[in-house]
Short mmCIF file of C-alpha atoms in Angstrom, two decimals:
data_model
loop_
_atom_site.label_atom_id
_atom_site.label_comp_id
_atom_site.label_asym_id
_atom_site.label_seq_id
_atom_site.Cartn_x
_atom_site.Cartn_y
_atom_site.Cartn_z
CA MET A 510 -21.63 -9.23 -15.94
CA THR A 511 -20.29 -5.64 -14.48
CA ALA A 512 -17.02 -6.41 -13.28
CA HIS A 513 -16.06 -5.64 -9.72
CA PRO A 514 -15.76 -2.25 -8.75
CA MET A 515 -12.14 -3.94 -7.13
CA THR A 516 -10.89 -5.05 -10.56
CA PRO A 517 -7.27 -4.05 -12.18
CA VAL A 518 -7.54 -2.76 -16.04
CA LYS A 519 -5.22 -6.10 -16.55
CA PRO A 520 -4.05 -8.68 -14.59
CA PRO A 521 -0.66 -8.28 -13.23
CA THR A 522 2.51 -9.45 -15.22
CA TYR A 523 5.72 -11.19 -14.00
CA LEU A 524 9.16 -9.47 -14.67
CA THR A 525 12.54 -10.16 -14.36
CA ASP A 526 15.94 -8.19 -14.24
CA ILE A 527 14.14 -5.04 -13.46
CA PHE A 528 17.12 -3.08 -12.18
CA THR A 529 20.57 -2.99 -13.23
CA ASP A 530 23.12 -3.85 -10.54
CA ASP A 531 24.70 -0.33 -10.44
CA GLU A 532 20.47 0.67 -9.89
CA THR A 533 19.95 -1.86 -7.71
CA ALA A 534 23.28 -1.21 -5.47
CA ARG A 535 21.72 2.70 -5.20
CA LEU A 536 18.53 1.98 -4.24
CA PHE A 537 19.99 -0.45 -1.17
CA GLY A 538 22.45 2.21 -0.83
CA VAL A 539 19.99 4.55 -0.21
CA MET A 540 17.80 2.01 2.61
CA ARG A 541 21.79 1.39 4.63
CA ASN A 542 22.57 4.82 4.66
CA LYS A 543 19.29 7.34 4.78
CA GLY A 544 17.13 5.58 7.89
CA PRO A 545 15.80 5.17 10.61
CA TRP A 546 12.84 3.73 9.31
CA ARG A 547 9.25 3.53 10.93
CA LEU A 548 6.63 1.50 10.80
CA ILE A 549 4.63 1.40 7.99
CA ALA A 550 0.93 1.40 10.81
CA GLY A 551 3.17 4.24 12.38
CA ILE A 552 3.46 6.42 9.05
CA TYR A 553 -0.59 6.28 8.13
CA PHE A 554 -2.81 5.63 10.88
CA LYS A 555 -3.88 7.30 14.07
CA SER A 556 -6.45 4.88 15.27
CA VAL A 557 -7.94 1.40 14.46
CA GLU A 558 -10.64 2.46 12.92
CA GLU A 559 -8.40 3.98 10.48
CA LEU A 560 -6.76 1.24 9.75
CA LEU A 561 -10.00 -1.37 9.59
CA ALA A 562 -11.22 1.16 6.73
CA VAL A 563 -7.86 0.27 4.73
CA SER A 564 -7.50 -4.06 5.72
CA GLY A 565 -11.16 -4.75 4.69
CA GLY A 566 -12.14 -5.58 8.15
CA SER A 567 -15.78 -4.47 8.76
CA GLY A 568 -15.25 -2.14 11.99
CA ASP A 569 -17.37 -4.88 14.23
CA ASN A 570 -15.88 -4.52 18.00
CA GLU A 571 -13.22 -2.27 17.32
CA GLU A 572 -13.40 -1.37 20.79
CA GLU A 573 -11.49 -4.46 21.72
CA LEU A 574 -8.80 -3.69 19.52
CA ASP A 575 -5.73 -1.72 19.55
CA LEU A 576 -3.14 -0.63 16.65
CA SER A 577 -0.61 -2.40 18.41
CA ASP A 578 -3.18 -5.64 17.54
CA PHE A 579 -1.25 -5.14 13.92
CA LEU A 580 1.96 -4.56 14.40
CA THR A 581 4.59 -6.88 12.15
CA PRO A 582 8.00 -5.74 11.45
CA ALA A 583 7.01 -3.88 8.27
CA PHE A 584 9.18 -0.78 7.37
CA ARG A 585 8.68 1.90 4.90
CA GLY A 586 10.75 4.85 3.31
CA PHE A 587 10.68 7.22 0.33
CA PHE A 588 13.12 7.87 -2.63
CA GLY A 589 10.52 10.12 -3.90
CA ASN A 590 6.72 11.37 -3.85
CA ASN A 591 4.28 13.73 -5.74
CA GLY A 592 6.82 13.08 -8.82
CA ILE A 593 9.41 15.03 -6.74
CA VAL A 594 13.05 12.45 -6.67
CA TYR A 595 13.93 13.03 -2.79
CA GLU A 596 17.56 11.41 -3.34
CA GLU A 597 19.91 12.80 -5.68
CA THR A 598 21.69 9.18 -6.38
CA VAL A 599 17.89 7.63 -7.66
CA HIS A 600 17.16 10.69 -9.73
CA ASP A 601 16.99 8.84 -12.83
CA ILE A 602 15.87 5.52 -11.58
CA PHE A 603 12.60 7.34 -10.35
CA TYR A 604 12.47 9.01 -14.09
CA SER A 605 12.82 6.00 -15.99
CA LYS A 606 11.64 5.72 -19.22
CA LYS A 607 11.52 2.15 -18.81
CA LEU A 608 9.43 1.96 -16.03
CA LEU A 609 6.88 5.03 -16.67
CA ASP A 610 6.50 3.16 -20.32
CA LEU A 611 5.40 0.11 -18.65
CA VAL A 612 2.80 1.41 -16.95
CA LYS A 613 1.57 3.45 -20.28
CA SER A 614 1.63 0.16 -22.09
CA MET A 615 -1.02 -1.25 -19.29
CA HIS A 616 -3.44 1.22 -19.58
CA GLY A 617 -3.08 2.19 -23.36
CA ALA A 618 -2.02 5.54 -22.27
CA GLN A 619 -0.48 8.34 -24.15
CA TYR A 620 1.50 10.40 -21.36
CA GLY A 621 2.24 9.98 -18.08
CA ALA A 622 4.55 10.88 -15.08
CA PRO A 623 5.96 9.17 -12.54
CA TYR A 624 4.29 9.71 -9.17
CA LEU A 625 5.59 7.73 -5.93
CA PHE A 626 8.53 5.90 -5.49
CA GLN A 627 8.94 3.76 -1.78
CA PHE A 628 10.87 0.82 -0.48
CA ASN A 629 9.52 -1.83 2.33
CA MET A 630 11.75 -3.21 4.53
CA GLN A 631 9.72 -6.62 5.90
CA GLY A 632 11.28 -8.92 9.23
CA PRO A 633 10.13 -12.14 9.46
CA SER A 634 6.55 -11.88 9.89
CA PRO A 635 3.20 -13.80 9.66
CA GLY A 636 0.51 -13.82 6.92
CA TYR A 637 -2.15 -11.59 8.71
CA ASP A 638 -2.82 -9.48 5.97
CA SER A 639 -6.42 -10.31 4.44
CA GLY A 640 -5.78 -7.98 1.14
CA HIS A 641 -5.74 -4.73 0.79
CA PHE A 642 -5.61 -2.44 -1.80
CA ASP A 643 -2.82 0.90 -2.55
CA GLY A 644 -4.26 4.34 -2.13
CA ARG A 645 -5.99 5.20 -5.03
CA SER A 646 -5.51 9.26 -6.64
CA TRP A 647 -8.50 11.28 -7.86
CA ARG A 648 -8.34 14.86 -9.24
CA GLY A 649 -7.82 16.90 -6.44
CA MET A 650 -7.28 14.36 -3.78
CA ASP A 651 -4.43 11.71 -3.38
CA PRO A 652 -2.67 10.07 -0.58
CA THR A 653 -0.46 13.11 -0.16
CA ASN A 654 -2.94 15.63 1.18
CA THR A 655 -5.68 12.69 2.06
CA PRO A 656 -5.89 10.25 5.10
CA ALA A 657 -5.21 6.52 3.76
CA TRP A 658 -8.38 5.24 5.52
CA LEU A 659 -10.63 8.17 2.95
CA THR A 660 -9.07 7.19 0.18
CA SER A 661 -9.94 3.59 0.59
CA ILE A 662 -13.29 4.15 1.74
CA MET A 663 -13.76 6.47 -1.32
CA ALA A 664 -12.23 3.79 -3.73
CA LYS A 665 -15.12 0.95 -2.13
CA SER A 666 -17.72 3.32 -2.38
CA GLY A 667 -17.57 3.71 -6.36
CA LEU A 668 -18.83 6.93 -5.97
CA PHE A 669 -15.61 8.77 -7.37
CA ASP A 670 -14.46 6.48 -10.27
CA ALA A 671 -15.33 9.72 -12.22
CA TRP A 672 -12.53 12.08 -11.19
CA GLU A 673 -10.06 8.13 -10.99
CA VAL A 674 -6.51 9.21 -12.20
CA LYS A 675 -5.02 5.82 -13.98
CA ALA A 676 -2.31 4.51 -12.48
CA GLY A 677 0.14 1.11 -12.60
CA GLN A 678 2.92 0.32 -10.57
CA VAL A 679 6.11 -1.60 -10.95
CA ILE A 680 6.65 -3.45 -7.80
CA THR A 681 10.31 -5.17 -7.68
CA TYR A 682 11.02 -8.10 -4.85
CA HIS A 683 14.07 -9.30 -3.36
CA TYR A 684 13.39 -12.51 -1.15
CA ASP A 685 15.86 -15.16 -1.90
CA SER A 686 14.10 -17.78 -0.25
CA ASP A 687 11.26 -20.23 -0.98
CA ILE A 688 10.41 -19.85 2.61
CA ASP A 689 6.47 -18.46 1.98
CA GLY A 690 6.84 -15.14 0.71
CA GLY A 691 4.60 -14.95 -1.85
CA PHE A 692 2.44 -12.55 -3.60
CA THR A 693 -1.04 -13.35 -3.20
CA TYR A 694 -3.82 -11.14 -5.51
CA TRP A 695 -7.63 -11.28 -6.70
CA PRO A 696 -7.75 -10.30 -10.33
CA ASP A 697 -11.58 -10.81 -10.38
CA GLY A 698 -12.31 -9.34 -7.09
CA PRO A 699 -12.47 -10.04 -3.53
CA ASP A 700 -15.05 -12.44 -3.84
CA ALA A 701 -12.87 -14.63 -6.50
CA PRO A 702 -10.44 -16.98 -5.85
CA PRO A 703 -6.94 -15.42 -6.35
CA SER A 704 -3.95 -16.44 -7.71
CA ARG A 705 -0.06 -15.76 -6.89
CA PHE A 706 3.34 -15.92 -7.40
CA ALA A 707 5.53 -17.60 -5.70
CA PRO A 708 9.35 -17.06 -4.36
CA PRO A 709 12.07 -16.92 -4.75
CA PHE A 710 12.34 -13.30 -6.04
CA ARG A 711 15.65 -12.05 -7.58
CA ASN A 712 15.12 -8.10 -8.78
CA SER A 713 11.66 -10.06 -10.35
CA GLY A 714 8.28 -8.77 -9.44
CA ILE A 715 5.11 -7.22 -11.39
CA LEU A 716 3.73 -4.65 -13.36
CA THR A 717 0.30 -4.22 -11.53
CA ASP A 718 -2.93 -2.11 -10.96
CA ASN A 719 -2.71 -2.53 -7.38
CA GLN A 720 -5.21 0.34 -6.31
CA ARG A 721 -7.97 -1.21 -8.30
CA MET A 722 -7.06 -4.98 -7.05
CA PHE A 723 -6.74 -6.76 -3.63
CA HIS A 724 -3.47 -8.29 -3.12
CA ARG A 725 -1.19 -9.36 -0.35
CA GLY A 726 2.48 -9.70 0.77
CA GLU A 727 2.22 -13.26 2.11
CA ALA A 728 3.85 -14.54 5.28
CA CYS A 729 7.82 -14.38 5.53
CA GLY A 730 11.21 -14.95 6.87
CA PRO A 731 12.04 -18.12 9.30
CA ARG A 732 9.18 -19.62 10.49
CA ASP A 733 10.47 -19.30 14.32
CA ARG A 734 11.23 -15.79 14.03
CA ARG A 735 7.53 -14.38 13.22
CA GLY A 736 6.58 -13.52 16.67
CA VAL A 737 6.30 -9.82 17.72
CA PRO A 738 8.97 -9.02 19.66
CA GLU A 739 8.23 -7.21 23.26
CA GLY A 740 8.73 -3.62 23.05
CA MET A 741 7.90 -2.93 19.87
CA ALA A 742 5.69 -0.01 19.20
CA LEU A 743 4.15 2.18 16.57
CA HIS A 744 7.20 4.28 16.94
CA SER A 745 9.53 1.92 16.39
CA LEU A 746 12.03 2.14 13.82
CA LEU A 747 14.72 0.18 11.76
CA GLU A 748 18.01 0.59 11.69
CA PRO A 749 21.47 -1.07 10.32
CA ASP A 750 22.73 -3.01 12.10
CA GLY A 751 26.89 -3.60 11.03
CA GLU A 752 27.35 -4.18 7.58
CA GLU A 753 24.54 -6.10 6.48
CA ASP A 754 22.21 -6.87 9.07
CA TRP A 755 19.40 -4.96 10.87
CA LYS A 756 17.75 -3.84 13.98
CA VAL A 757 14.90 -2.65 15.13
CA THR A 758 14.85 -0.15 18.01
CA THR A 759 12.11 1.28 20.24
CA ASP A 760 13.09 4.99 22.31
CA GLY A 761 17.03 3.78 21.56
CA VAL A 762 16.37 0.63 22.89
CA VAL A 763 17.08 -2.24 20.93
CA VAL A 764 13.97 -4.65 20.89
CA ASN A 765 15.56 -7.52 17.96
CA ARG A 766 17.54 -7.97 15.36
CA PHE A 767 17.52 -9.45 12.21
CA LYS A 768 19.83 -11.07 9.40
CA ALA A 769 19.84 -9.55 6.02
CA ASN A 770 18.64 -12.90 4.61
CA GLU A 771 15.86 -12.99 6.92
CA MET A 772 14.48 -9.93 5.46
CA ARG A 773 12.21 -9.17 2.39
CA ALA A 774 12.80 -6.02 0.59
CA LEU A 775 10.17 -4.54 -2.04
CA PHE A 776 10.73 -1.50 -4.24
CA HIS A 777 7.25 0.09 -5.27
CA TYR A 778 7.50 2.60 -8.38
CA SER A 779 3.89 3.86 -8.83
CA ALA A 780 2.78 6.55 -12.22
CA HIS A 781 0.03 8.51 -13.12
CA VAL A 782 -1.01 8.04 -16.52
CA PHE A 783 -3.54 10.00 -18.85
CA THR A 784 -5.28 8.85 -21.74
CA ASP A 785 -4.89 12.19 -24.16
CA MET A 786 -4.25 15.69 -23.78
CA ALA A 787 -7.33 16.70 -22.44
CA ASP A 788 -6.74 14.75 -19.53
CA VAL A 789 -3.67 15.78 -19.31
CA LYS A 790 -4.92 19.50 -19.14
CA ARG A 791 -7.97 18.07 -16.81
CA TYR A 792 -5.86 16.62 -14.13
CA TYR A 793 -3.20 19.69 -14.30
CA ASP A 794 -5.12 22.58 -14.39
CA HIS A 795 -7.16 21.14 -11.69
CA THR A 796 -10.76 21.68 -13.98
CA ASP A 797 -12.39 19.22 -12.13
CA ASP A 798 -11.13 18.84 -8.66
CA LEU A 799 -12.88 17.22 -5.76
CA ASP A 800 -12.42 18.28 -2.50
CA ARG A 801 -13.02 16.95 1.21
CA ASP A 802 -16.05 18.83 1.25
CA ARG A 803 -17.73 17.17 -1.94
CA VAL A 804 -16.48 13.66 -0.73
CA PHE A 805 -18.58 13.94 2.57
CA GLU A 806 -21.50 15.46 0.93
CA MET A 807 -21.82 12.35 -1.06
CA LEU A 808 -20.50 9.84 1.16
CA ILE A 809 -23.25 11.45 3.66
CA ALA A 810 -25.82 11.35 0.69
CA ASP A 811 -25.10 7.87 0.02
CA LEU A 812 -25.59 7.02 3.53
CA ARG A 813 -28.95 7.87 3.87
CA ARG A 814 -30.08 6.44 -0.20
CA ARG A 815 -28.76 2.88 1.91
CA GLY A 816 -30.92 3.55 5.09
CA VAL A 817 -28.01 3.48 7.50
CA VAL A 818 -28.49 5.20 11.06
CA PHE A 819 -25.91 7.56 11.94
CA GLU A 820 -24.91 10.57 13.51
CA VAL A 821 -23.60 13.29 11.04
CA PRO A 822 -20.40 14.50 12.35
CA THR A 823 -18.94 17.92 12.69
CA ASP A 824 -15.62 16.72 11.96
CA PRO A 825 -16.04 13.73 9.97
CA ILE A 826 -12.04 13.20 9.41
CA ALA A 827 -11.52 12.77 12.87
CA ASP A 828 -15.08 11.12 13.99
CA ARG A 829 -14.47 7.81 14.84
CA ALA A 830 -18.13 6.43 15.35
CA PHE A 831 -18.19 7.89 11.98
CA ILE A 832 -15.40 6.46 10.23
CA ALA A 833 -16.42 2.62 11.64
CA THR A 834 -19.86 3.59 10.07
CA LEU A 835 -18.00 4.35 6.57
CA THR A 836 -15.80 1.12 7.27
CA ARG A 837 -19.28 -1.13 7.99
CA THR A 838 -21.20 -0.21 5.02
CA TYR A 839 -18.28 -0.34 2.44
CA ALA A 840 -16.81 -3.43 3.70
CA MET A 841 -15.45 -5.70 1.27
CA SER A 842 -12.52 -8.27 1.53
CA PRO A 843 -11.31 -11.42 0.84
CA THR A 844 -12.50 -14.55 1.88
CA ILE A 845 -10.34 -17.41 -0.47
CA PHE A 846 -6.41 -18.02 0.17
CA PRO A 847 -4.09 -19.95 -1.50
CA GLU A 848 -3.79 -23.40 0.11
CA GLU A 849 0.15 -22.17 0.28
CA ALA A 850 -0.32 -19.24 2.02
CA PRO A 851 -3.34 -19.51 4.45
CA LEU A 852 -4.68 -16.54 6.20
CA GLU A 853 -3.60 -16.24 9.63
CA ARG A 854 -5.25 -14.98 12.67
CA ARG A 855 -4.01 -11.94 14.84
CA ARG A 856 -3.30 -12.67 18.56
CA ARG A 857 -2.75 -9.91 20.79
CA VAL A 858 0.68 -8.12 21.53
CA SER A 859 1.73 -9.51 25.16
CA ALA A 860 2.17 -6.17 27.55
#
């Protein structure tokens, strides 16, 4: 039996004591001192069609939705990206042999390099996420030069696996609560029942292949604090509030405040790994790269093979109708959720 295309090389492995006390203090120091930080949705998406391409939605009834319907107080910043460390105080952590060896071992790879090191700060939030997977990399195209919606379509289509760059993640949580806040994952594909890791998390987390596996962070924080505050927008920012707490601002106006113990923090390390030296050279010498023209040619040819009726776009990277067509064609999303962490339905944000 052929495995589902969204199946990890191995199921996640639970890890404890991932960072030393000194490393943890430095990571949190960047978060406290180098903001403010943007909403994740505001960083990656310009339209609801782009978001649905990643979230697993079908693209139906997209005219009824707006990006504001998907707001949760989830903010992101970067310690480093594309192999370059941004913050000198965490230089040795980004280039950690311990973290890289974990990812290499998962794939049985001989070589590797750190790729991305980012963090999320999540305020009290409902469980809206129906499951997603992380942005994948291919030779010539990756999240640094390709919109998130397109990397998602490429992954779900299965057309580009010959160009895939193997990767893995070490994800570290800090959520000292047993009120929801777990990690749901679908190791056997989105059509199969999920598994989960339950909180609390104290410098603990997972070694995982999240680019090939649907997963989600569950609802978190005090249940009576999970509503989207009036005034929060795509350009809202997360800023320190005093010595330990946080505030959300929109155009300089405070729209919400969170205590430190109401937040869930996540450190997300990712590395690219390579089976052998030939694999390394193919990637770094760019001898077999994809580009956008080839990707769209292959997607359009596949739509025609499937008998999909569509209008060939003049600007496929920005054509909302074409993006919606791709989303419907390659739609896949989990439908089974843990009893302890059910999927919650979105409500329109009040004006």
